[in-house]
PDB file of C-alpha atoms and ligand atoms in Angstrom:
ATOM      1  CA  MET A 121     -53.878  30.667 156.932  1.00  0.00           C
ATOM      2  CA  LYS A 122     -55.592  29.730 153.673  1.00  0.00           C
ATOM      3  CA  LEU A 123     -58.045  32.945 152.649  1.00  0.00           C
ATOM      4  CA  PHE A 124     -59.930  32.742 149.971  1.00  0.00           C
ATOM      5  CA  LEU A 125     -60.651  35.886 148.174  1.00  0.00           C
ATOM      6  CA  ALA A 126     -64.638  36.880 147.672  1.00  0.00           C
ATOM      7  CA  SER A 127     -64.093  38.635 144.460  1.00  0.00           C
ATOM      8  CA  GLY A 128     -63.876  38.275 140.697  1.00  0.00           C
ATOM      9  CA  ASN A 129     -60.745  40.365 140.461  1.00  0.00           C
ATOM     10  CA  ALA A 130     -57.323  38.629 139.765  1.00  0.00           C
ATOM     11  CA  HIS A 131     -55.362  41.839 140.610  1.00  0.00           C
ATOM     12  CA  LYS A 132     -57.028  42.028 143.716  1.00  0.00           C
ATOM     13  CA  VAL A 133     -55.548  38.302 144.571  1.00  0.00           C
ATOM     14  CA  ALA A 134     -51.906  39.748 143.895  1.00  0.00           C
ATOM     15  CA  GLU A 135     -52.186  42.872 145.527  1.00  0.00           C
ATOM     16  CA  LEU A 136     -53.478  41.308 148.565  1.00  0.00           C
ATOM     17  CA  GLN A 137     -50.692  38.515 148.513  1.00  0.00           C
ATOM     18  CA  GLU A 138     -48.185  41.407 148.294  1.00  0.00           C
ATOM     19  CA  LEU A 139     -49.479  42.872 151.294  1.00  0.00           C
ATOM     20  CA  ALA A 140     -49.510  39.516 153.396  1.00  0.00           C
ATOM     21  CA  ASN A 141     -45.667  39.071 151.929  1.00  0.00           C
ATOM     22  CA  ALA A 142     -44.725  42.855 152.603  1.00  0.00           C
ATOM     23  CA  ALA A 143     -45.963  41.720 156.442  1.00  0.00           C
ATOM     24  CA  SER A 144     -44.275  38.712 156.669  1.00  0.00           C
ATOM     25  CA  LEU A 145     -47.890  37.031 157.527  1.00  0.00           C
ATOM     26  CA  PRO A 146     -48.301  33.490 157.191  1.00  0.00           C
ATOM     27  CA  ILE A 147     -51.253  33.176 154.802  1.00  0.00           C
ATOM     28  CA  GLU A 148     -52.104  32.513 151.630  1.00  0.00           C
ATOM     29  CA  ILE A 149     -54.547  34.160 148.815  1.00  0.00           C
ATOM     30  CA  VAL A 150     -56.930  32.339 146.778  1.00  0.00           C
ATOM     31  CA  SER A 151     -58.877  33.613 144.251  1.00  0.00           C
ATOM     32  CA  ALA A 152     -62.656  32.415 144.383  1.00  0.00           C
ATOM     33  CA  LYS A 153     -61.900  31.475 140.381  1.00  0.00           C
ATOM     34  CA  ALA A 154     -59.853  28.782 141.743  1.00  0.00           C
ATOM     35  CA  VAL A 155     -63.224  27.175 143.928  1.00  0.00           C
ATOM     36  CA  GLY A 156     -64.917  27.336 140.847  1.00  0.00           C
ATOM     37  CA  GLY A 157     -65.912  31.472 140.581  1.00  0.00           C
ATOM     38  CA  MET A 158     -67.554  33.966 142.634  1.00  0.00           C
ATOM     39  CA  PRO A 159     -70.923  33.522 142.959  1.00  0.00           C
ATOM     40  CA  GLU A 160     -72.971  36.876 141.569  1.00  0.00           C
ATOM     41  CA  VAL A 161     -73.639  38.914 144.294  1.00  0.00           C
ATOM     42  CA  ALA A 162     -76.075  42.336 144.567  1.00  0.00           C
ATOM     43  CA  GLU A 163     -73.994  44.903 146.407  1.00  0.00           C
ATOM     44  CA  ASP A 164     -77.167  46.037 147.431  1.00  0.00           C
ATOM     45  CA  THR A 165     -77.006  46.688 151.342  1.00  0.00           C
ATOM     46  CA  GLY A 166     -76.697  50.194 151.303  1.00  0.00           C
ATOM     47  CA  THR A 167     -73.323  49.890 153.571  1.00  0.00           C
ATOM     48  CA  PHE A 168     -69.478  48.916 153.165  1.00  0.00           C
ATOM     49  CA  VAL A 169     -69.821  46.454 156.195  1.00  0.00           C
ATOM     50  CA  GLY A 170     -73.259  44.910 154.537  1.00  0.00           C
ATOM     51  CA  ASN A 171     -71.954  44.500 150.948  1.00  0.00           C
ATOM     52  CA  ALA A 172     -68.374  43.033 151.898  1.00  0.00           C
ATOM     53  CA  ARG A 173     -70.256  40.730 154.230  1.00  0.00           C
ATOM     54  CA  LYS A 174     -72.711  39.910 151.585  1.00  0.00           C
ATOM     55  CA  LYS A 175     -69.362  38.870 149.683  1.00  0.00           C
ATOM     56  CA  ALA A 176     -67.903  36.894 152.157  1.00  0.00           C
ATOM     57  CA  LEU A 177     -71.025  34.531 153.207  1.00  0.00           C
ATOM     58  CA  ALA A 178     -72.057  34.001 149.451  1.00  0.00           C
ATOM     59  CA  LEU A 179     -68.363  32.735 148.705  1.00  0.00           C
ATOM     60  CA  ARG A 180     -68.043  30.922 152.366  1.00  0.00           C
ATOM     61  CA  ALA A 181     -71.396  28.733 151.487  1.00  0.00           C
ATOM     62  CA  LYS A 182     -69.565  27.534 148.512  1.00  0.00           C
ATOM     63  CA  LEU A 183     -66.733  26.206 150.656  1.00  0.00           C
ATOM     64  CA  PRO A 184     -65.974  23.356 153.357  1.00  0.00           C
ATOM     65  CA  ALA A 185     -66.921  24.165 156.643  1.00  0.00           C
ATOM     66  CA  GLU A 186     -63.305  25.072 157.976  1.00  0.00           C
ATOM     67  CA  ALA A 187     -62.479  27.592 155.009  1.00  0.00           C
ATOM     68  CA  TRP A 188     -62.055  30.941 156.092  1.00  0.00           C
ATOM     69  CA  VAL A 189     -63.070  33.938 153.148  1.00  0.00           C
ATOM     70  CA  LEU A 190     -62.234  37.134 152.978  1.00  0.00           C
ATOM     71  CA  ALA A 191     -64.014  40.168 151.503  1.00  0.00           C
ATOM     72  CA  ASP A 192     -63.858  43.611 150.898  1.00  0.00           C
ATOM     73  CA  ASP A 193     -65.670  47.030 149.940  1.00  0.00           C
ATOM     74  CA  SER A 194     -64.709  50.504 149.460  1.00  0.00           C
ATOM     75  CA  GLY A 195     -65.487  53.558 148.178  1.00  0.00           C
ATOM     76  CA  VAL A 196     -65.026  57.628 148.747  1.00  0.00           C
ATOM     77  CA  CYS A 197     -67.592  59.437 150.819  1.00  0.00           C
ATOM     78  CA  VAL A 198     -67.785  63.256 150.172  1.00  0.00           C
ATOM     79  CA  ASP A 199     -69.313  65.625 152.802  1.00  0.00           C
ATOM     80  CA  ALA A 200     -70.613  68.042 150.308  1.00  0.00           C
ATOM     81  CA  LEU A 201     -72.731  64.956 148.865  1.00  0.00           C
ATOM     82  CA  GLY A 202     -74.020  63.524 152.068  1.00  0.00           C
ATOM     83  CA  GLY A 203     -71.299  61.047 151.922  1.00  0.00           C
ATOM     84  CA  ALA A 204     -71.946  60.115 148.367  1.00  0.00           C
ATOM     85  CA  PRO A 205     -70.945  58.217 145.969  1.00  0.00           C
ATOM     86  CA  GLY A 206     -69.954  56.129 149.262  1.00  0.00           C
ATOM     87  CA  VAL A 207     -70.588  52.364 148.691  1.00  0.00           C
ATOM     88  CA  GLU A 208     -71.747  53.465 145.059  1.00  0.00           C
ATOM     89  CA  SER A 209     -68.366  54.616 143.810  1.00  0.00           C
ATOM     90  CA  ALA A 210     -67.793  51.758 141.627  1.00  0.00           C
ATOM     91  CA  TYR A 211     -70.748  52.611 139.439  1.00  0.00           C
ATOM     92  CA  TYR A 212     -71.114  56.347 139.780  1.00  0.00           C
ATOM     93  CA  ALA A 213     -71.421  57.794 136.673  1.00  0.00           C
ATOM     94  CA  GLY A 214     -73.477  54.242 135.562  1.00  0.00           C
ATOM     95  CA  PRO A 215     -73.896  50.286 135.648  1.00  0.00           C
ATOM     96  CA  GLN A 216     -70.716  49.794 133.376  1.00  0.00           C
ATOM     97  CA  HIS A 217     -68.525  50.437 135.948  1.00  0.00           C
ATOM     98  CA  ASP A 218     -66.204  53.031 134.394  1.00  0.00           C
ATOM     99  CA  SER A 219     -63.514  54.264 136.439  1.00  0.00           C
ATOM    100  CA  ALA A 220     -62.730  57.589 134.090  1.00  0.00           C
ATOM    101  CA  ALA A 221     -66.204  58.409 133.592  1.00  0.00           C
ATOM    102  CA  ASN A 222     -66.621  58.060 137.675  1.00  0.00           C
ATOM    103  CA  LEU A 223     -64.190  60.568 138.023  1.00  0.00           C
ATOM    104  CA  ALA A 224     -65.216  62.782 135.251  1.00  0.00           C
ATOM    105  CA  LYS A 225     -68.641  63.077 137.003  1.00  0.00           C
ATOM    106  CA  LEU A 226     -67.178  63.890 140.365  1.00  0.00           C
ATOM    107  CA  THR A 227     -65.123  66.690 139.488  1.00  0.00           C
ATOM    108  CA  ALA A 228     -68.035  67.994 137.609  1.00  0.00           C
ATOM    109  CA  VAL A 229     -70.503  67.607 140.271  1.00  0.00           C
ATOM    110  CA  MET A 230     -68.207  69.348 142.911  1.00  0.00           C
ATOM    111  CA  ARG A 231     -66.896  71.845 140.534  1.00  0.00           C
ATOM    112  CA  ASP A 232     -69.177  74.508 141.887  1.00  0.00           C
ATOM    113  CA  VAL A 233     -68.249  74.012 145.674  1.00  0.00           C
ATOM    114  CA  PRO A 234     -65.677  76.078 147.276  1.00  0.00           C
ATOM    115  CA  LYS A 235     -62.695  75.098 149.079  1.00  0.00           C
ATOM    116  CA  GLY A 236     -63.221  74.584 152.567  1.00  0.00           C
ATOM    117  CA  MET A 237     -66.237  72.552 151.669  1.00  0.00           C
ATOM    118  CA  ARG A 238     -64.513  69.576 149.558  1.00  0.00           C
ATOM    119  CA  GLY A 239     -64.251  67.210 152.646  1.00  0.00           C
ATOM    120  CA  ALA A 240     -63.793  63.693 151.786  1.00  0.00           C
ATOM    121  CA  GLN A 241     -62.710  60.438 152.815  1.00  0.00           C
ATOM    122  CA  PHE A 242     -62.011  57.053 151.372  1.00  0.00           C
ATOM    123  CA  VAL A 243     -63.177  54.427 153.291  1.00  0.00           C
ATOM    124  CA  CYS A 244     -62.346  50.158 153.215  1.00  0.00           C
ATOM    125  CA  VAL A 245     -63.754  47.650 155.226  1.00  0.00           C
ATOM    126  CA  LEU A 246     -62.492  43.987 155.080  1.00  0.00           C
ATOM    127  CA  VAL A 247     -64.699  41.001 156.467  1.00  0.00           C
ATOM    128  CA  VAL A 248     -63.094  37.718 157.082  1.00  0.00           C
ATOM    129  CA  ALA A 249     -65.817  34.757 157.607  1.00  0.00           C
ATOM    130  CA  GLY A 250     -64.686  31.667 159.131  1.00  0.00           C
ATOM    131  CA  PRO A 251     -65.934  28.359 160.489  1.00  0.00           C
ATOM    132  CA  ALA A 252     -69.259  28.149 162.955  1.00  0.00           C
ATOM    133  CA  GLY A 253     -70.240  31.526 162.041  1.00  0.00           C
ATOM    134  CA  ALA A 254     -67.240  33.592 163.063  1.00  0.00           C
ATOM    135  CA  GLU A 255     -66.599  37.090 161.617  1.00  0.00           C
ATOM    136  CA  GLU A 256     -64.457  39.992 161.749  1.00  0.00           C
ATOM    137  CA  ILE A 257     -64.369  43.120 160.030  1.00  0.00           C
ATOM    138  CA  PHE A 258     -61.632  45.587 160.151  1.00  0.00           C
ATOM    139  CA  GLU A 259     -62.250  49.375 158.783  1.00  0.00           C
ATOM    140  CA  GLY A 260     -59.918  51.503 157.372  1.00  0.00           C
ATOM    141  CA  ALA A 261     -60.277  55.181 156.633  1.00  0.00           C
ATOM    142  CA  CYS A 262     -58.074  58.198 154.853  1.00  0.00           C
ATOM    143  CA  GLY A 263     -59.508  61.348 154.663  1.00  0.00           C
ATOM    144  CA  GLY A 264     -58.325  64.310 152.915  1.00  0.00           C
ATOM    145  CA  GLU A 265     -59.817  67.301 150.794  1.00  0.00           C
ATOM    146  CA  LEU A 266     -60.973  67.087 146.466  1.00  0.00           C
ATOM    147  CA  LEU A 267     -59.281  68.830 144.508  1.00  0.00           C
ATOM    148  CA  GLY A 268     -60.975  70.973 141.633  1.00  0.00           C
ATOM    149  CA  GLU A 269     -59.460  69.498 138.433  1.00  0.00           C
ATOM    150  CA  PRO A 270     -57.651  65.553 138.748  1.00  0.00           C
ATOM    151  CA  ARG A 271     -53.930  65.696 139.077  1.00  0.00           C
ATOM    152  CA  GLY A 272     -51.753  62.823 139.049  1.00  0.00           C
ATOM    153  CA  GLY A 273     -50.979  59.295 136.659  1.00  0.00           C
ATOM    154  CA  ALA A 274     -50.616  56.835 139.407  1.00  0.00           C
ATOM    155  CA  GLY A 275     -53.136  54.699 141.019  1.00  0.00           C
ATOM    156  CA  PHE A 276     -56.720  54.394 139.820  1.00  0.00           C
ATOM    157  CA  GLY A 277     -60.237  55.252 140.155  1.00  0.00           C
ATOM    158  CA  TYR A 278     -60.332  58.587 142.071  1.00  0.00           C
ATOM    159  CA  ASP A 279     -56.946  58.836 142.994  1.00  0.00           C
ATOM    160  CA  PRO A 280     -56.182  62.016 141.183  1.00  0.00           C
ATOM    161  CA  LEU A 281     -59.151  63.865 142.965  1.00  0.00           C
ATOM    162  CA  PHE A 282     -57.913  63.156 146.654  1.00  0.00           C
ATOM    163  CA  VAL A 283     -55.327  64.609 148.413  1.00  0.00           C
ATOM    164  CA  PRO A 284     -55.002  62.853 151.831  1.00  0.00           C
ATOM    165  CA  THR A 285     -54.972  65.065 154.886  1.00  0.00           C
ATOM    166  CA  GLY A 286     -51.302  66.509 155.611  1.00  0.00           C
ATOM    167  CA  PHE A 287     -50.568  66.291 152.014  1.00  0.00           C
ATOM    168  CA  ALA A 288     -50.237  68.856 148.959  1.00  0.00           C
ATOM    169  CA  GLN A 289     -50.459  66.126 146.582  1.00  0.00           C
ATOM    170  CA  SER A 290     -53.310  63.791 145.486  1.00  0.00           C
ATOM    171  CA  TYR A 291     -53.068  60.077 145.372  1.00  0.00           C
ATOM    172  CA  ALA A 292     -52.261  59.658 142.261  1.00  0.00           C
ATOM    173  CA  GLU A 293     -49.201  62.489 142.611  1.00  0.00           C
ATOM    174  CA  LEU A 294     -48.194  60.557 145.648  1.00  0.00           C
ATOM    175  CA  GLY A 295     -48.101  56.955 143.876  1.00  0.00           C
ATOM    176  CA  GLU A 296     -48.060  53.815 145.575  1.00  0.00           C
ATOM    177  CA  GLU A 297     -45.108  54.123 147.875  1.00  0.00           C
ATOM    178  CA  VAL A 298     -46.560  56.887 150.016  1.00  0.00           C
ATOM    179  CA  LYS A 299     -49.718  55.647 149.157  1.00  0.00           C
ATOM    180  CA  SER A 300     -49.817  52.170 150.555  1.00  0.00           C
ATOM    181  CA  THR A 301     -48.372  53.564 153.679  1.00  0.00           C
ATOM    182  CA  ILE A 302     -51.864  55.630 154.700  1.00  0.00           C
ATOM    183  CA  SER A 303     -54.566  54.561 152.567  1.00  0.00           C
ATOM    184  CA  HIS A 304     -57.963  53.628 153.622  1.00  0.00           C
ATOM    185  CA  ARG A 305     -56.824  49.919 152.414  1.00  0.00           C
ATOM    186  CA  ALA A 306     -53.522  49.784 154.212  1.00  0.00           C
ATOM    187  CA  ARG A 307     -55.484  51.281 157.730  1.00  0.00           C
ATOM    188  CA  ALA A 308     -58.004  48.345 157.428  1.00  0.00           C
ATOM    189  CA  TRP A 309     -54.972  45.839 156.339  1.00  0.00           C
ATOM    190  CA  ALA A 310     -52.913  46.730 159.084  1.00  0.00           C
ATOM    191  CA  LYS A 311     -56.125  45.975 161.598  1.00  0.00           C
ATOM    192  CA  LEU A 312     -56.491  42.735 159.811  1.00  0.00           C
ATOM    193  CA  ALA A 313     -52.378  41.961 159.795  1.00  0.00           C
ATOM    194  CA  GLU A 314     -52.657  42.251 163.739  1.00  0.00           C
ATOM    195  CA  TRP A 315     -55.629  39.898 164.073  1.00  0.00           C
ATOM    196  CA  ILE A 316     -54.101  37.118 162.070  1.00  0.00           C
ATOM    197  CA  LYS A 317     -50.922  37.336 163.950  1.00  0.00           C
ATOM    198  CA  ALA A 318     -52.490  37.173 167.381  1.00  0.00           C
ATOM    199  CA  ARG A 319     -54.193  34.480 166.403  1.00  0.00           C
ATOM    200  CA  ASP A 320     -51.178  32.715 165.017  1.00  0.00           C
ATOM    201  CA  THR A 321     -49.447  33.081 168.373  1.00  0.00           C
ATOM    202  CA  ARG A 322     -52.525  31.958 170.417  1.00  0.00           C
TER     203      ARG A 322
HETATM  204  P1  LIG B 693     -65.304  47.916 145.149  1.00  0.00           P
HETATM  205  O1  LIG B 693     -64.095  46.898 144.387  1.00  0.00           O
HETATM  206  O2  LIG B 693     -66.533  47.681 145.110  1.00  0.00           O
HETATM  207  O3  LIG B 693     -64.293  48.003 146.656  1.00  0.00           O
HETATM  208  O4  LIG B 693     -65.142  49.244 144.828  1.00  0.00           O
HETATM  209  C1  LIG B 693     -64.762  50.063 145.146  1.00  0.00           C
HETATM  210  C2  LIG B 693     -64.717  51.844 144.187  1.00  0.00           C
HETATM  211  O5  LIG B 693     -64.215  52.866 144.670  1.00  0.00           O
HETATM  212  C3  LIG B 693     -63.348  51.410 143.150  1.00  0.00           C
HETATM  213  O6  LIG B 693     -64.140  51.799 141.607  1.00  0.00           O
HETATM  214  C4  LIG B 693     -63.332  53.211 143.199  1.00  0.00           C
HETATM  215  O7  LIG B 693     -64.218  53.538 142.301  1.00  0.00           O
HETATM  216  C5  LIG B 693     -63.040  53.194 144.431  1.00  0.00           C
HETATM  217  N1  LIG B 693     -61.898  53.385 144.850  1.00  0.00           N
HETATM  218  C6  LIG B 693     -61.891  52.539 146.012  1.00  0.00           C
HETATM  219  N2  LIG B 693     -60.233  52.604 146.482  1.00  0.00           N
HETATM  220  C7  LIG B 693     -59.764  53.233 145.863  1.00  0.00           C
HETATM  221  C8  LIG B 693     -58.818  54.112 145.911  1.00  0.00           C
HETATM  222  O8  LIG B 693     -57.874  53.536 146.741  1.00  0.00           O
HETATM  223  N3  LIG B 693     -58.491  54.890 144.708  1.00  0.00           N
HETATM  224  C9  LIG B 693     -59.483  55.333 144.391  1.00  0.00           C
HETATM  225  N4  LIG B 693     -60.515  54.825 143.965  1.00  0.00           N
HETATM  226  C10 LIG B 693     -60.909  54.012 144.967  1.00  0.00           C
END
């Protein structure tokens, strides 16, 4: 099965293809670039599902009727901030999508929030859109707490600030090997993988 990825990020194609290969899934991830580029999409629906759907349908509209498209949206939702930055995680500190500035802002905003009130969860939504309006939504979440100061050098984005439940180290200290078994993205992906496997044997 070919899945066209509704993203302008080349790194995501490689990452998702690796996940597919690791799960022995019979899929080929194809970049939006290979089919003329990802159309400009305003991520303005206010929800992870809405934004992912919008990206999937925008790319699908450019492709043949039988094509299947995959889109994702993700972010960190902080309890003490009423779920912010949430869908705005990528541009929390401004439209330049600067991850170091985003991390610094969240660290500063949370500085005076006491331990015990620092709960947060990462969320990842994957949407698959196919022929005749076919659509599947897979959601994964990973709960935990935010540290007072960033710790660890691995990963990206808010990884150094987030300690998943059941662990003493941040995502950035745990590294990809552990993160890829417990993360919001891994959990959403596991559901997508189940769906692909079931579909393949139907
Ligand atoms: P997206 O590419 O629109 O899904 O943006 C997601 C944003 O959420 C990223 O720019 C990061 O700021 C944040 N984010 C999502 N997943 C992770 C993660 O696994 N670690 C750290 N930050 C993440």
